[in-house]
Amino acid sequence: MKDFTVNAAIDCDLPPPFRGRHLIAGEWVDSAETFERASPSHGTVVSVSACGDHATTERAIGAARTAFDTGVWSRASGKERATVLLRVAALIEANVERIAVQETLESGKPISQSRGEVGGAADLWRYAASLARTAHGDSHNTLGEDMLGVVLKEPIGVVSIITPWNFPFWILSQKLPFALAAGCTVVVKPSEMTPSSTVMMGELLLEAGLPAGVCNIVLGHGQPVGSLLSTHKDVDMVTFTGSTAVGKLITQASSDTLKKVALELGGKNPQVICPDADLESAADAVTFGVYFNVGQCCNASSRIIVHEDIAADFVARVVALSRKVKFGDPLDPDTQVGAIVTPEHNAKIDAYVQAAVAAGATLELGGGMLPVEGLGAQFYQPTVISNVSPDMAIARAEVFGPVLVVMTYRTLDEAISLTNDSVYGLSAGIWSENVHTCLEFARRVEAGTVWTNTWMDGYPELAFGGVKQSGQGREIGRYGFEEFLEVKSLVMRIGRSRAPWVESDV
Ligand code: NAD
């Protein structure tokens, strides 16, 4: 039996490198310094971007502050905001192919998944447009005959948006349209590894008629750009998606100005497989959960907790499916799993695997680099590891690669305890035909999202986020939108009935 299914390089010419510039106050801005990104699968330079410094970031924050304070967007009607957001949604759909190809070249993810990510993002913009028109506070008409109380919702102000490389266009769309729907102005800093789709988004925003300065983009690195976006006094909120380590740095950096911080961080997400589960569907979902986006996904199901009676059978099913998953050239529409983002990250994944094996874990499949004919060596084999104990690093750390860890349980209590035995709490899932088992699990696990008999389904209407060290705050849905709103109480006396505090002589 062949070990893996590998798609060799397809014959095609790569487009010339994309030239990325900052967007500040409605103008495209160059920097003397630039940085390059090479395709992780091809090794060729695919983008050259202006590299932001302290002064560029200051200018962008200043532009966002001015735009907010003038009220050009913050005081625009919901209808006006929604009109622009709907135009952006249509423009995204008209530009899917161009954006998706660039995203694949910079990230290494398969083109079919880039198309899905970019095209799907349009729906986030449409949903946010609906929120722009329906945002409202409360009224209190029971405070007494001479009183009326109104709770107003207002945009929080200038928002820094800092995004990671693994879903650059999707994650931007989990934040930006919601911030804009609320009336905020923003400065976006995409990852230095995948800057171009954010620049392309900037082009669409201008075409859609978003006023100058409402969305500014600064390209560059965590230092100094991300750092200044987290500390600057004119920024009211930072919304960050990325690693837990950088999330902690941002929390510390922002504390001086006490700005609001929303964090979407890492995960070590388990799927529990019960003996009464539909094992065929569960095995397919586990295979999807671990290899989607090469496992470089905050929601990757990187560990499974299987009942010991069915563990051997279930692992055999997952290994058999893993051999059939199509790894290889991400530009091949048939490929399901592409390249690892950097050689350093590939080496880090391998180090976790080798340490687990050295500590006594069993390699059921894979466990090494995966050279792909005609492409570089920046790929990793589909890897399944059993005999893993909960204290091993591979069972606890976010490996962020195509590596599945298998643990076993005997009772539901034990499965829930293993699920919660993590510093993370992003998502968790259970497979059982018994609704009582599913509901008990859902109520007792520490996670922002629980899936029962499915994995990784999401909708713009539903909130997304994590507990424990997976983050704070929520994105998308009405709860995500509310994060960008400030609450103001308005207390109004009606008539002249107030008794004086001091008797006047006059
Ligand atoms: P990262 O933390 O290395 O970088 C994220 C962003 O932060 C980048 O734009 C980077 O330039 C910037 N940055 C780096 N140092 C900074 C600093 N000191 N101050 C401000 N900004 C700084 O993360 P990554 O490697 O790009 O992405 C992978 C991580 O993101 C994983 O841990 C993954 O789980 C997480 N992630 C979480 C979610 C979620 O929704 N929970 C979604 C996707 C990715």
PDB file of C-alpha atoms in Angstrom, residues 50-218:
ATOM      1  CA  ALA A  50       6.677  48.542   1.704  1.00  0.00           C
ATOM      2  CA  CYS A  51       8.058  48.064   5.208  1.00  0.00           C
ATOM      3  CA  GLY A  52       6.361  50.291   7.768  1.00  0.00           C
ATOM      4  CA  ASP A  53       8.313  52.135  10.432  1.00  0.00           C
ATOM      5  CA  HIS A  54       7.369  54.214  13.469  1.00  0.00           C
ATOM      6  CA  ALA A  55       6.607  57.353  11.429  1.00  0.00           C
ATOM      7  CA  THR A  56       4.398  55.512   8.901  1.00  0.00           C
ATOM      8  CA  THR A  57       2.412  53.900  11.699  1.00  0.00           C
ATOM      9  CA  GLU A  58       1.988  57.279  13.452  1.00  0.00           C
ATOM     10  CA  ARG A  59       0.642  58.753  10.197  1.00  0.00           C
ATOM     11  CA  ALA A  60      -1.842  55.920   9.772  1.00  0.00           C
ATOM     12  CA  ILE A  61      -3.095  56.200  13.352  1.00  0.00           C
ATOM     13  CA  GLY A  62      -3.366  59.980  12.891  1.00  0.00           C
ATOM     14  CA  ALA A  63      -5.422  59.465   9.716  1.00  0.00           C
ATOM     15  CA  ALA A  64      -7.777  57.049  11.494  1.00  0.00           C
ATOM     16  CA  ARG A  65      -8.142  59.420  14.460  1.00  0.00           C
ATOM     17  CA  THR A  66      -8.922  62.403  12.209  1.00  0.00           C
ATOM     18  CA  ALA A  67     -11.417  60.412  10.159  1.00  0.00           C
ATOM     19  CA  PHE A  68     -13.140  59.233  13.331  1.00  0.00           C
ATOM     20  CA  ASP A  69     -13.302  62.676  14.916  1.00  0.00           C
ATOM     21  CA  THR A  70     -14.686  64.396  11.799  1.00  0.00           C
ATOM     22  CA  GLY A  71     -17.641  62.007  11.911  1.00  0.00           C
ATOM     23  CA  VAL A  72     -17.447  61.231   8.184  1.00  0.00           C
ATOM     24  CA  TRP A  73     -18.026  57.572   9.067  1.00  0.00           C
ATOM     25  CA  SER A  74     -18.658  57.439  12.813  1.00  0.00           C
ATOM     26  CA  ARG A  75     -21.735  59.651  12.451  1.00  0.00           C
ATOM     27  CA  ALA A  76     -22.867  58.299   9.062  1.00  0.00           C
ATOM     28  CA  SER A  77     -26.215  56.523   9.076  1.00  0.00           C
ATOM     29  CA  GLY A  78     -26.443  52.763   9.274  1.00  0.00           C
ATOM     30  CA  LYS A  79     -27.874  52.835   5.765  1.00  0.00           C
ATOM     31  CA  GLU A  80     -24.824  54.668   4.389  1.00  0.00           C
ATOM     32  CA  ARG A  81     -22.424  52.269   6.105  1.00  0.00           C
ATOM     33  CA  ALA A  82     -24.370  49.206   4.974  1.00  0.00           C
ATOM     34  CA  THR A  83     -24.379  50.451   1.368  1.00  0.00           C
ATOM     35  CA  VAL A  84     -20.566  50.561   1.308  1.00  0.00           C
ATOM     36  CA  LEU A  85     -20.208  47.172   3.034  1.00  0.00           C
ATOM     37  CA  LEU A  86     -22.554  45.545   0.510  1.00  0.00           C
ATOM     38  CA  ARG A  87     -20.529  47.034  -2.345  1.00  0.00           C
ATOM     39  CA  VAL A  88     -17.374  45.537  -0.815  1.00  0.00           C
ATOM     40  CA  ALA A  89     -19.072  42.116  -0.628  1.00  0.00           C
ATOM     41  CA  ALA A  90     -19.895  42.274  -4.344  1.00  0.00           C
ATOM     42  CA  LEU A  91     -16.352  43.422  -5.201  1.00  0.00           C
ATOM     43  CA  ILE A  92     -14.845  40.546  -3.204  1.00  0.00           C
ATOM     44  CA  GLU A  93     -16.911  38.096  -5.221  1.00  0.00           C
ATOM     45  CA  ALA A  94     -15.779  39.734  -8.480  1.00  0.00           C
ATOM     46  CA  ASN A  95     -12.103  39.445  -7.443  1.00  0.00           C
ATOM     47  CA  VAL A  96     -11.927  35.993  -5.852  1.00  0.00           C
ATOM     48  CA  GLU A  97      -9.480  34.455  -8.320  1.00  0.00           C
ATOM     49  CA  ARG A  98      -6.865  37.207  -8.184  1.00  0.00           C
ATOM     50  CA  ILE A  99      -6.893  37.387  -4.381  1.00  0.00           C
ATOM     51  CA  ALA A 100      -6.998  33.601  -3.940  1.00  0.00           C
ATOM     52  CA  VAL A 101      -3.973  32.980  -6.186  1.00  0.00           C
ATOM     53  CA  GLN A 102      -1.914  35.530  -4.246  1.00  0.00           C
ATOM     54  CA  GLU A 103      -3.058  34.047  -0.928  1.00  0.00           C
ATOM     55  CA  THR A 104      -1.995  30.568  -2.052  1.00  0.00           C
ATOM     56  CA  LEU A 105       1.369  31.837  -3.247  1.00  0.00           C
ATOM     57  CA  GLU A 106       2.126  33.560   0.047  1.00  0.00           C
ATOM     58  CA  SER A 107       0.639  31.049   2.497  1.00  0.00           C
ATOM     59  CA  GLY A 108       1.140  27.705   0.725  1.00  0.00           C
ATOM     60  CA  LYS A 109      -2.509  26.689   1.182  1.00  0.00           C
ATOM     61  CA  PRO A 110      -4.337  24.855  -1.636  1.00  0.00           C
ATOM     62  CA  ILE A 111      -5.987  27.071  -4.220  1.00  0.00           C
ATOM     63  CA  SER A 112      -9.378  25.415  -3.672  1.00  0.00           C
ATOM     64  CA  GLN A 113      -9.239  26.477  -0.004  1.00  0.00           C
ATOM     65  CA  SER A 114      -8.082  30.012  -0.846  1.00  0.00           C
ATOM     66  CA  ARG A 115     -11.023  30.373  -3.219  1.00  0.00           C
ATOM     67  CA  GLY A 116     -13.357  29.168  -0.484  1.00  0.00           C
ATOM     68  CA  GLU A 117     -11.811  31.503   2.085  1.00  0.00           C
ATOM     69  CA  VAL A 118     -11.973  34.612  -0.113  1.00  0.00           C
ATOM     70  CA  GLY A 119     -15.378  33.906  -1.663  1.00  0.00           C
ATOM     71  CA  GLY A 120     -16.846  32.933   1.720  1.00  0.00           C
ATOM     72  CA  ALA A 121     -15.622  36.167   3.285  1.00  0.00           C
ATOM     73  CA  ALA A 122     -18.150  38.118   1.196  1.00  0.00           C
ATOM     74  CA  ASP A 123     -20.907  36.700   3.378  1.00  0.00           C
ATOM     75  CA  LEU A 124     -19.259  38.145   6.496  1.00  0.00           C
ATOM     76  CA  TRP A 125     -19.448  41.581   4.855  1.00  0.00           C
ATOM     77  CA  ARG A 126     -23.110  41.067   3.959  1.00  0.00           C
ATOM     78  CA  TYR A 127     -23.976  39.982   7.472  1.00  0.00           C
ATOM     79  CA  ALA A 128     -22.080  42.946   8.979  1.00  0.00           C
ATOM     80  CA  ALA A 129     -24.038  45.252   6.641  1.00  0.00           C
ATOM     81  CA  SER A 130     -27.261  43.949   8.188  1.00  0.00           C
ATOM     82  CA  LEU A 131     -25.912  44.769  11.655  1.00  0.00           C
ATOM     83  CA  ALA A 132     -25.010  48.320  10.612  1.00  0.00           C
ATOM     84  CA  ARG A 133     -28.725  48.991  10.057  1.00  0.00           C
ATOM     85  CA  THR A 134     -30.058  47.189  13.093  1.00  0.00           C
ATOM     86  CA  ALA A 135     -27.677  48.361  15.832  1.00  0.00           C
ATOM     87  CA  HIS A 136     -29.594  49.858  18.723  1.00  0.00           C
ATOM     88  CA  GLY A 137     -29.464  50.411  22.452  1.00  0.00           C
ATOM     89  CA  ASP A 138     -32.285  50.312  25.039  1.00  0.00           C
ATOM     90  CA  SER A 139     -34.859  52.670  26.407  1.00  0.00           C
ATOM     91  CA  HIS A 140     -36.073  52.701  30.026  1.00  0.00           C
ATOM     92  CA  ASN A 141     -39.557  54.117  30.393  1.00  0.00           C
ATOM     93  CA  THR A 142     -40.172  52.844  33.935  1.00  0.00           C
ATOM     94  CA  LEU A 143     -37.838  55.116  35.897  1.00  0.00           C
ATOM     95  CA  GLY A 144     -40.653  57.369  37.131  1.00  0.00           C
ATOM     96  CA  GLU A 145     -43.055  59.859  35.667  1.00  0.00           C
ATOM     97  CA  ASP A 146     -40.443  62.577  35.178  1.00  0.00           C
ATOM     98  CA  MET A 147     -37.594  60.411  33.870  1.00  0.00           C
ATOM     99  CA  LEU A 148     -36.592  58.706  30.658  1.00  0.00           C
ATOM    100  CA  GLY A 149     -33.412  56.662  30.354  1.00  0.00           C
ATOM    101  CA  VAL A 150     -31.792  55.738  27.055  1.00  0.00           C
ATOM    102  CA  VAL A 151     -28.783  53.487  26.600  1.00  0.00           C
ATOM    103  CA  LEU A 152     -26.938  54.534  23.466  1.00  0.00           C
ATOM    104  CA  LYS A 153     -24.511  52.382  21.506  1.00  0.00           C
ATOM    105  CA  GLU A 154     -21.630  54.303  19.953  1.00  0.00           C
ATOM    106  CA  PRO A 155     -18.569  53.259  17.955  1.00  0.00           C
ATOM    107  CA  ILE A 156     -15.662  52.621  20.304  1.00  0.00           C
ATOM    108  CA  GLY A 157     -13.308  54.784  18.212  1.00  0.00           C
ATOM    109  CA  VAL A 158     -10.013  53.982  16.475  1.00  0.00           C
ATOM    110  CA  VAL A 159      -9.348  50.233  16.271  1.00  0.00           C
ATOM    111  CA  SER A 160      -6.035  48.511  15.543  1.00  0.00           C
ATOM    112  CA  ILE A 161      -6.510  45.249  13.658  1.00  0.00           C
ATOM    113  CA  ILE A 162      -3.513  42.885  13.773  1.00  0.00           C
ATOM    114  CA  THR A 163      -3.848  39.633  11.810  1.00  0.00           C
ATOM    115  CA  PRO A 164      -1.899  36.362  11.351  1.00  0.00           C
ATOM    116  CA  TRP A 165      -0.746  34.610   8.190  1.00  0.00           C
ATOM    117  CA  ASN A 166      -2.867  31.465   8.250  1.00  0.00           C
ATOM    118  CA  PHE A 167      -6.241  32.908   7.073  1.00  0.00           C
ATOM    119  CA  PRO A 168      -5.318  36.488   6.199  1.00  0.00           C
ATOM    120  CA  PHE A 169      -8.387  37.427   4.177  1.00  0.00           C
ATOM    121  CA  TRP A 170     -10.924  35.541   6.289  1.00  0.00           C
ATOM    122  CA  ILE A 171      -9.657  36.812   9.627  1.00  0.00           C
ATOM    123  CA  LEU A 172      -9.528  40.373   8.312  1.00  0.00           C
ATOM    124  CA  SER A 173     -13.173  39.883   7.315  1.00  0.00           C
ATOM    125  CA  GLN A 174     -14.047  38.559  10.781  1.00  0.00           C
ATOM    126  CA  LYS A 175     -12.996  41.944  12.153  1.00  0.00           C
ATOM    127  CA  LEU A 176     -13.013  44.774   9.614  1.00  0.00           C
ATOM    128  CA  PRO A 177     -16.650  44.802   8.395  1.00  0.00           C
ATOM    129  CA  PHE A 178     -17.906  44.520  11.976  1.00  0.00           C
ATOM    130  CA  ALA A 179     -15.713  47.424  13.120  1.00  0.00           C
ATOM    131  CA  LEU A 180     -16.842  49.462  10.103  1.00  0.00           C
ATOM    132  CA  ALA A 181     -20.514  48.546  10.651  1.00  0.00           C
ATOM    133  CA  ALA A 182     -20.185  49.932  14.178  1.00  0.00           C
ATOM    134  CA  GLY A 183     -18.774  53.216  12.825  1.00  0.00           C
ATOM    135  CA  CYS A 184     -15.158  52.745  13.924  1.00  0.00           C
ATOM    136  CA  THR A 185     -12.122  53.774  11.927  1.00  0.00           C
ATOM    137  CA  VAL A 186      -9.194  51.375  11.735  1.00  0.00           C
ATOM    138  CA  VAL A 187      -5.534  50.724  11.100  1.00  0.00           C
ATOM    139  CA  VAL A 188      -4.817  47.201   9.833  1.00  0.00           C
ATOM    140  CA  LYS A 189      -1.493  45.403  10.094  1.00  0.00           C
ATOM    141  CA  PRO A 190      -1.434  42.089   8.235  1.00  0.00           C
ATOM    142  CA  SER A 191       1.208  39.443   8.876  1.00  0.00           C
ATOM    143  CA  GLU A 192       4.538  40.123   7.184  1.00  0.00           C
ATOM    144  CA  MET A 193       4.217  36.654   5.618  1.00  0.00           C
ATOM    145  CA  THR A 194       0.884  37.268   3.874  1.00  0.00           C
ATOM    146  CA  PRO A 195       0.461  41.025   3.396  1.00  0.00           C
ATOM    147  CA  SER A 196      -0.941  41.177  -0.150  1.00  0.00           C
ATOM    148  CA  SER A 197      -4.575  40.093   0.227  1.00  0.00           C
ATOM    149  CA  THR A 198      -5.033  42.878   2.796  1.00  0.00           C
ATOM    150  CA  VAL A 199      -3.661  45.402   0.279  1.00  0.00           C
ATOM    151  CA  MET A 200      -6.080  43.997  -2.285  1.00  0.00           C
ATOM    152  CA  MET A 201      -8.866  44.487   0.251  1.00  0.00           C
ATOM    153  CA  GLY A 202      -7.734  48.132   0.528  1.00  0.00           C
ATOM    154  CA  GLU A 203      -8.159  48.487  -3.237  1.00  0.00           C
ATOM    155  CA  LEU A 204     -11.720  47.143  -2.987  1.00  0.00           C
ATOM    156  CA  LEU A 205     -12.546  49.503  -0.099  1.00  0.00           C
ATOM    157  CA  LEU A 206     -11.500  52.529  -2.141  1.00  0.00           C
ATOM    158  CA  GLU A 207     -13.488  51.269  -5.145  1.00  0.00           C
ATOM    159  CA  ALA A 208     -16.530  50.771  -2.903  1.00  0.00           C
ATOM    160  CA  GLY A 209     -16.359  54.418  -1.807  1.00  0.00           C
ATOM    161  CA  LEU A 210     -15.193  54.059   1.810  1.00  0.00           C
ATOM    162  CA  PRO A 211     -14.174  57.597   2.828  1.00  0.00           C
ATOM    163  CA  ALA A 212     -10.430  58.338   3.044  1.00  0.00           C
ATOM    164  CA  GLY A 213      -8.839  57.586   6.407  1.00  0.00           C
ATOM    165  CA  VAL A 214     -11.571  55.225   7.603  1.00  0.00           C
ATOM    166  CA  CYS A 215      -9.461  52.146   6.850  1.00  0.00           C
ATOM    167  CA  ASN A 216      -5.690  52.533   6.847  1.00  0.00           C
ATOM    168  CA  ILE A 217      -3.194  49.727   6.238  1.00  0.00           C
ATOM    169  CA  VAL A 218       0.410  49.561   7.415  1.00  0.00           C
TER     170      VAL A 218
END
